[in-house]
């Protein structure tokens, strides 16, 4: 691999990434080991497994896994590969099962992992159950209902890994005292571009005007005031928003909350009630951060939370090949919302997000066009991610949040640790009791 | 009522087919302003998520849940050169078949059909397969669409990636 892959030139405020990292098979394979091995990877939310014996199969960090709740109620992640010859033991996307049976030779496992049946077991001198135990169960930990997996033995605990970035999850969960839930229905789609391009795009405030011009025109036509036109700070966040970074490559851009497009009186009242309850629980400053600010956050390496408070998206970005990426996106909402408010949130979010939304396809188009452009890597080697470098407080449409992510990428891939740019910024006075 | 005015009790399959073929032609020819006028004011245009095809797009995270206002905005947007994913426009060719009248209500008929949409864009060829469900309201000027639901027979949007045109 060429050296260096990332240039962090503070003297000239230039930050550049070698385009090789978007096309190279070698980089792709090293990422699977060096990035997706030791990082905590988002698997799913506890609300997706409401009952015992519920399961969902997923591909996480290139591994096929079963995310399930076992017969005792414990949440687990099992690697979906038979200990005998490797075939998947579960081929359904979701369902209920106490036992997972490999159809190839019939080895059967309890949903807590133990190997409980081997056809013709008497032919083995050593009992396979004694030799192999059960399905591989990697390390898992949760933070407030968000479950993460780690495929490496010596990672720090999840809480330490997330660090201050836990507050980004708190702000989403604390919309309601009953927490949040993942709605039925998943956006599952593929892009023909490198996965890191979508990571960048997910926290990129700079592209909004050019790529999503038609979306903002539409919203203004429907009577919505565009954000970022105010003049007052909200909990220290200026109208232009800001980017901030945290340890381990997590980052966010924070900006004034959008107006409430298409909201009727009931929806407005419902949101005001949620806000008032949050004030009672957590104080005015914290409630303002929850309800009056919006955030696009990346949890290194590939978990995104886009929190517009009246519509919240979770997204995972999984590399399939150097130029192919699988995206999974869920919608989360406060538990116990009335049907009308729920529909309002869904409809608002859907107008923008997803493979059939009025904005996401244009993002995908931009990334696929970038991937095409990388064919000229021999002639045009570097991508530029310098916007706002050197500012004390980069705005939401600067690129600090991407640089923070790339520095962590660089540290894991090359061992070179580059110093951070700014101090962490948390836009409220007091931490919530739950999050503190 | 004159004999020329169709009503839900007497609608024939070939009348429905003619209408669905017209709709297909408008979409393939990108005559979207005419297409949107096929819909009633209280219409919905829906596509459930690929992993929850039987779910109500009004209460779940679906792919599309447009009412008339958003449907008009979708059309307005798609006709602008800044709708980057669709400029230049895809070429599509759709086959609508297996048309069945499922039910006749007092003022509308429920219809199902199969679709196969082939799409060519910038050297990439994709196909979208699935089933349509319609509520069609017959009137003196032909049918109006009160509800159109496109259920994809895909387990994920791969390799298609996106539904940037009208399905």
PDB file of C-alpha atoms in Angstrom, chain A residues 192-308:
ATOM      1  CA  UNK A 192     -22.182   0.762  -6.041  1.00  0.00           C
ATOM      2  CA  UNK A 193     -19.592   2.780  -4.221  1.00  0.00           C
ATOM      3  CA  UNK A 194     -17.115   2.367  -1.406  1.00  0.00           C
ATOM      4  CA  UNK A 195     -18.646   2.252   2.085  1.00  0.00           C
ATOM      5  CA  UNK A 196     -16.500   5.118   3.381  1.00  0.00           C
ATOM      6  CA  UNK A 197     -18.156   7.492   0.923  1.00  0.00           C
ATOM      7  CA  UNK A 198     -21.484   6.958   2.669  1.00  0.00           C
ATOM      8  CA  UNK A 199     -19.843   7.383   6.062  1.00  0.00           C
ATOM      9  CA  UNK A 200     -18.610  10.787   4.894  1.00  0.00           C
ATOM     10  CA  UNK A 201     -21.938  11.662   3.283  1.00  0.00           C
ATOM     11  CA  UNK A 202     -23.877  10.795   6.455  1.00  0.00           C
ATOM     12  CA  UNK A 203     -22.159  13.593   8.396  1.00  0.00           C
ATOM     13  CA  UNK A 204     -21.628  15.982   5.496  1.00  0.00           C
ATOM     14  CA  UNK A 205     -23.427  19.301   5.890  1.00  0.00           C
ATOM     15  CA  UNK A 206     -21.640  20.811   2.885  1.00  0.00           C
ATOM     16  CA  UNK A 207     -23.447  18.812   0.178  1.00  0.00           C
ATOM     17  CA  UNK A 208     -26.971  19.611   1.356  1.00  0.00           C
ATOM     18  CA  UNK A 209     -27.518  22.706  -0.779  1.00  0.00           C
ATOM     19  CA  UNK A 210     -26.108  21.298  -4.002  1.00  0.00           C
ATOM     20  CA  UNK A 211     -27.379  17.717  -3.853  1.00  0.00           C
ATOM     21  CA  UNK A 212     -30.706  18.332  -2.108  1.00  0.00           C
ATOM     22  CA  UNK A 213     -31.662  21.605  -3.744  1.00  0.00           C
ATOM     23  CA  UNK A 214     -34.922  20.125  -5.061  1.00  0.00           C
ATOM     24  CA  UNK A 215     -35.813  18.841  -1.608  1.00  0.00           C
ATOM     25  CA  UNK A 216     -35.393  22.215   0.066  1.00  0.00           C
ATOM     26  CA  UNK A 217     -37.351  23.910  -2.730  1.00  0.00           C
ATOM     27  CA  UNK A 218     -40.158  21.460  -2.144  1.00  0.00           C
ATOM     28  CA  UNK A 219     -40.171  22.015   1.599  1.00  0.00           C
ATOM     29  CA  UNK A 220     -40.250  25.780   1.197  1.00  0.00           C
ATOM     30  CA  UNK A 221     -43.126  25.419  -1.249  1.00  0.00           C
ATOM     31  CA  UNK A 222     -44.970  23.434   1.428  1.00  0.00           C
ATOM     32  CA  UNK A 223     -44.421  26.234   3.924  1.00  0.00           C
ATOM     33  CA  UNK A 224     -41.462  24.993   5.924  1.00  0.00           C
ATOM     34  CA  UNK A 225     -38.874  27.470   7.137  1.00  0.00           C
ATOM     35  CA  UNK A 226     -35.429  26.195   6.283  1.00  0.00           C
ATOM     36  CA  UNK A 227     -33.125  25.763   9.291  1.00  0.00           C
ATOM     37  CA  UNK A 228     -29.973  27.793   9.754  1.00  0.00           C
ATOM     38  CA  UNK A 229     -31.719  31.087   9.013  1.00  0.00           C
ATOM     39  CA  UNK A 230     -32.104  32.163  12.642  1.00  0.00           C
ATOM     40  CA  UNK A 231     -29.783  34.480  14.522  1.00  0.00           C
ATOM     41  CA  UNK A 232     -29.774  33.208  18.108  1.00  0.00           C
ATOM     42  CA  UNK A 233     -27.610  30.471  19.626  1.00  0.00           C
ATOM     43  CA  UNK A 234     -29.374  27.388  20.926  1.00  0.00           C
ATOM     44  CA  UNK A 235     -27.496  25.975  23.938  1.00  0.00           C
ATOM     45  CA  UNK A 236     -24.271  27.343  22.507  1.00  0.00           C
ATOM     46  CA  UNK A 237     -24.933  26.054  18.986  1.00  0.00           C
ATOM     47  CA  UNK A 238     -24.904  28.918  16.460  1.00  0.00           C
ATOM     48  CA  UNK A 239     -27.446  29.108  13.598  1.00  0.00           C
ATOM     49  CA  UNK A 240     -24.817  27.772  11.189  1.00  0.00           C
ATOM     50  CA  UNK A 241     -24.491  24.720  13.414  1.00  0.00           C
ATOM     51  CA  UNK A 242     -21.203  23.161  14.374  1.00  0.00           C
ATOM     52  CA  UNK A 243     -19.176  20.021  13.989  1.00  0.00           C
ATOM     53  CA  UNK A 244     -17.554  18.296  16.921  1.00  0.00           C
ATOM     54  CA  UNK A 245     -15.395  15.251  17.440  1.00  0.00           C
ATOM     55  CA  UNK A 246     -14.910  12.691  20.195  1.00  0.00           C
ATOM     56  CA  UNK A 247     -12.317  10.082  21.041  1.00  0.00           C
ATOM     57  CA  UNK A 248     -12.109   6.930  18.899  1.00  0.00           C
ATOM     58  CA  UNK A 249     -13.347   8.592  15.712  1.00  0.00           C
ATOM     59  CA  UNK A 250     -16.921   9.333  16.720  1.00  0.00           C
ATOM     60  CA  UNK A 251     -18.215  12.691  15.505  1.00  0.00           C
ATOM     61  CA  UNK A 252     -21.361  14.699  14.950  1.00  0.00           C
ATOM     62  CA  UNK A 253     -22.701  17.804  13.338  1.00  0.00           C
ATOM     63  CA  UNK A 254     -25.233  19.721  15.370  1.00  0.00           C
ATOM     64  CA  UNK A 255     -27.588  22.299  13.949  1.00  0.00           C
ATOM     65  CA  UNK A 256     -30.839  24.075  14.773  1.00  0.00           C
ATOM     66  CA  UNK A 257     -33.825  21.764  14.492  1.00  0.00           C
ATOM     67  CA  UNK A 258     -35.899  21.961  11.339  1.00  0.00           C
ATOM     68  CA  UNK A 259     -39.351  23.411  11.489  1.00  0.00           C
ATOM     69  CA  UNK A 260     -42.279  21.049  11.532  1.00  0.00           C
ATOM     70  CA  UNK A 261     -43.307  20.510   7.927  1.00  0.00           C
ATOM     71  CA  UNK A 262     -46.896  19.364   7.438  1.00  0.00           C
ATOM     72  CA  UNK A 263     -47.549  19.137  11.185  1.00  0.00           C
ATOM     73  CA  UNK A 264     -51.126  19.611  12.309  1.00  0.00           C
ATOM     74  CA  UNK A 265     -52.242  20.889  15.723  1.00  0.00           C
ATOM     75  CA  UNK A 266     -52.356  17.437  17.303  1.00  0.00           C
ATOM     76  CA  UNK A 267     -48.816  16.674  16.272  1.00  0.00           C
ATOM     77  CA  UNK A 268     -47.572  20.038  17.515  1.00  0.00           C
ATOM     78  CA  UNK A 269     -49.337  19.466  20.849  1.00  0.00           C
ATOM     79  CA  UNK A 270     -47.916  15.965  21.121  1.00  0.00           C
ATOM     80  CA  UNK A 271     -44.364  17.204  20.592  1.00  0.00           C
ATOM     81  CA  UNK A 272     -44.869  20.028  23.083  1.00  0.00           C
ATOM     82  CA  UNK A 273     -46.043  17.480  25.671  1.00  0.00           C
ATOM     83  CA  UNK A 274     -43.023  15.256  25.074  1.00  0.00           C
ATOM     84  CA  UNK A 275     -40.801  18.288  25.471  1.00  0.00           C
ATOM     85  CA  UNK A 276     -42.503  19.414  28.678  1.00  0.00           C
ATOM     86  CA  UNK A 277     -42.069  15.948  30.195  1.00  0.00           C
ATOM     87  CA  UNK A 278     -38.387  16.018  29.236  1.00  0.00           C
ATOM     88  CA  UNK A 279     -38.031  19.393  30.979  1.00  0.00           C
ATOM     89  CA  UNK A 280     -39.513  17.866  34.144  1.00  0.00           C
ATOM     90  CA  UNK A 281     -37.164  14.888  33.982  1.00  0.00           C
ATOM     91  CA  UNK A 282     -33.957  16.435  32.709  1.00  0.00           C
ATOM     92  CA  UNK A 283     -34.174  20.232  32.916  1.00  0.00           C
ATOM     93  CA  UNK A 284     -34.689  22.993  30.373  1.00  0.00           C
ATOM     94  CA  UNK A 285     -31.176  23.011  28.940  1.00  0.00           C
ATOM     95  CA  UNK A 286     -31.152  19.296  28.275  1.00  0.00           C
ATOM     96  CA  UNK A 287     -34.671  19.338  26.815  1.00  0.00           C
ATOM     97  CA  UNK A 288     -33.616  22.147  24.485  1.00  0.00           C
ATOM     98  CA  UNK A 289     -30.744  20.028  23.239  1.00  0.00           C
ATOM     99  CA  UNK A 290     -33.115  17.092  22.704  1.00  0.00           C
ATOM    100  CA  UNK A 291     -35.918  18.953  20.961  1.00  0.00           C
ATOM    101  CA  UNK A 292     -34.538  22.182  19.486  1.00  0.00           C
ATOM    102  CA  UNK A 293     -31.335  20.865  17.951  1.00  0.00           C
ATOM    103  CA  UNK A 294     -30.751  18.214  15.301  1.00  0.00           C
ATOM    104  CA  UNK A 295     -27.762  15.948  14.829  1.00  0.00           C
ATOM    105  CA  UNK A 296     -26.093  13.704  12.273  1.00  0.00           C
ATOM    106  CA  UNK A 297     -23.714  11.440  14.152  1.00  0.00           C
ATOM    107  CA  UNK A 298     -21.234   8.765  13.162  1.00  0.00           C
ATOM    108  CA  UNK A 299     -20.151   6.162  15.695  1.00  0.00           C
ATOM    109  CA  UNK A 300     -16.913   4.751  14.385  1.00  0.00           C
ATOM    110  CA  UNK A 301     -16.725   2.871  12.149  1.00  0.00           C
ATOM    111  CA  UNK A 302     -20.126   2.432  10.503  1.00  0.00           C
ATOM    112  CA  UNK A 303     -23.129   3.244  12.706  1.00  0.00           C
ATOM    113  CA  UNK A 304     -25.072   6.424  11.989  1.00  0.00           C
ATOM    114  CA  UNK A 305     -27.789   8.117  14.021  1.00  0.00           C
ATOM    115  CA  UNK A 306     -29.607  10.957  12.328  1.00  0.00           C
ATOM    116  CA  UNK A 307     -31.714  12.606  14.968  1.00  0.00           C
ATOM    117  CA  UNK A 308     -34.120  15.263  13.740  1.00  0.00           C
TER     118      UNK A 308
END
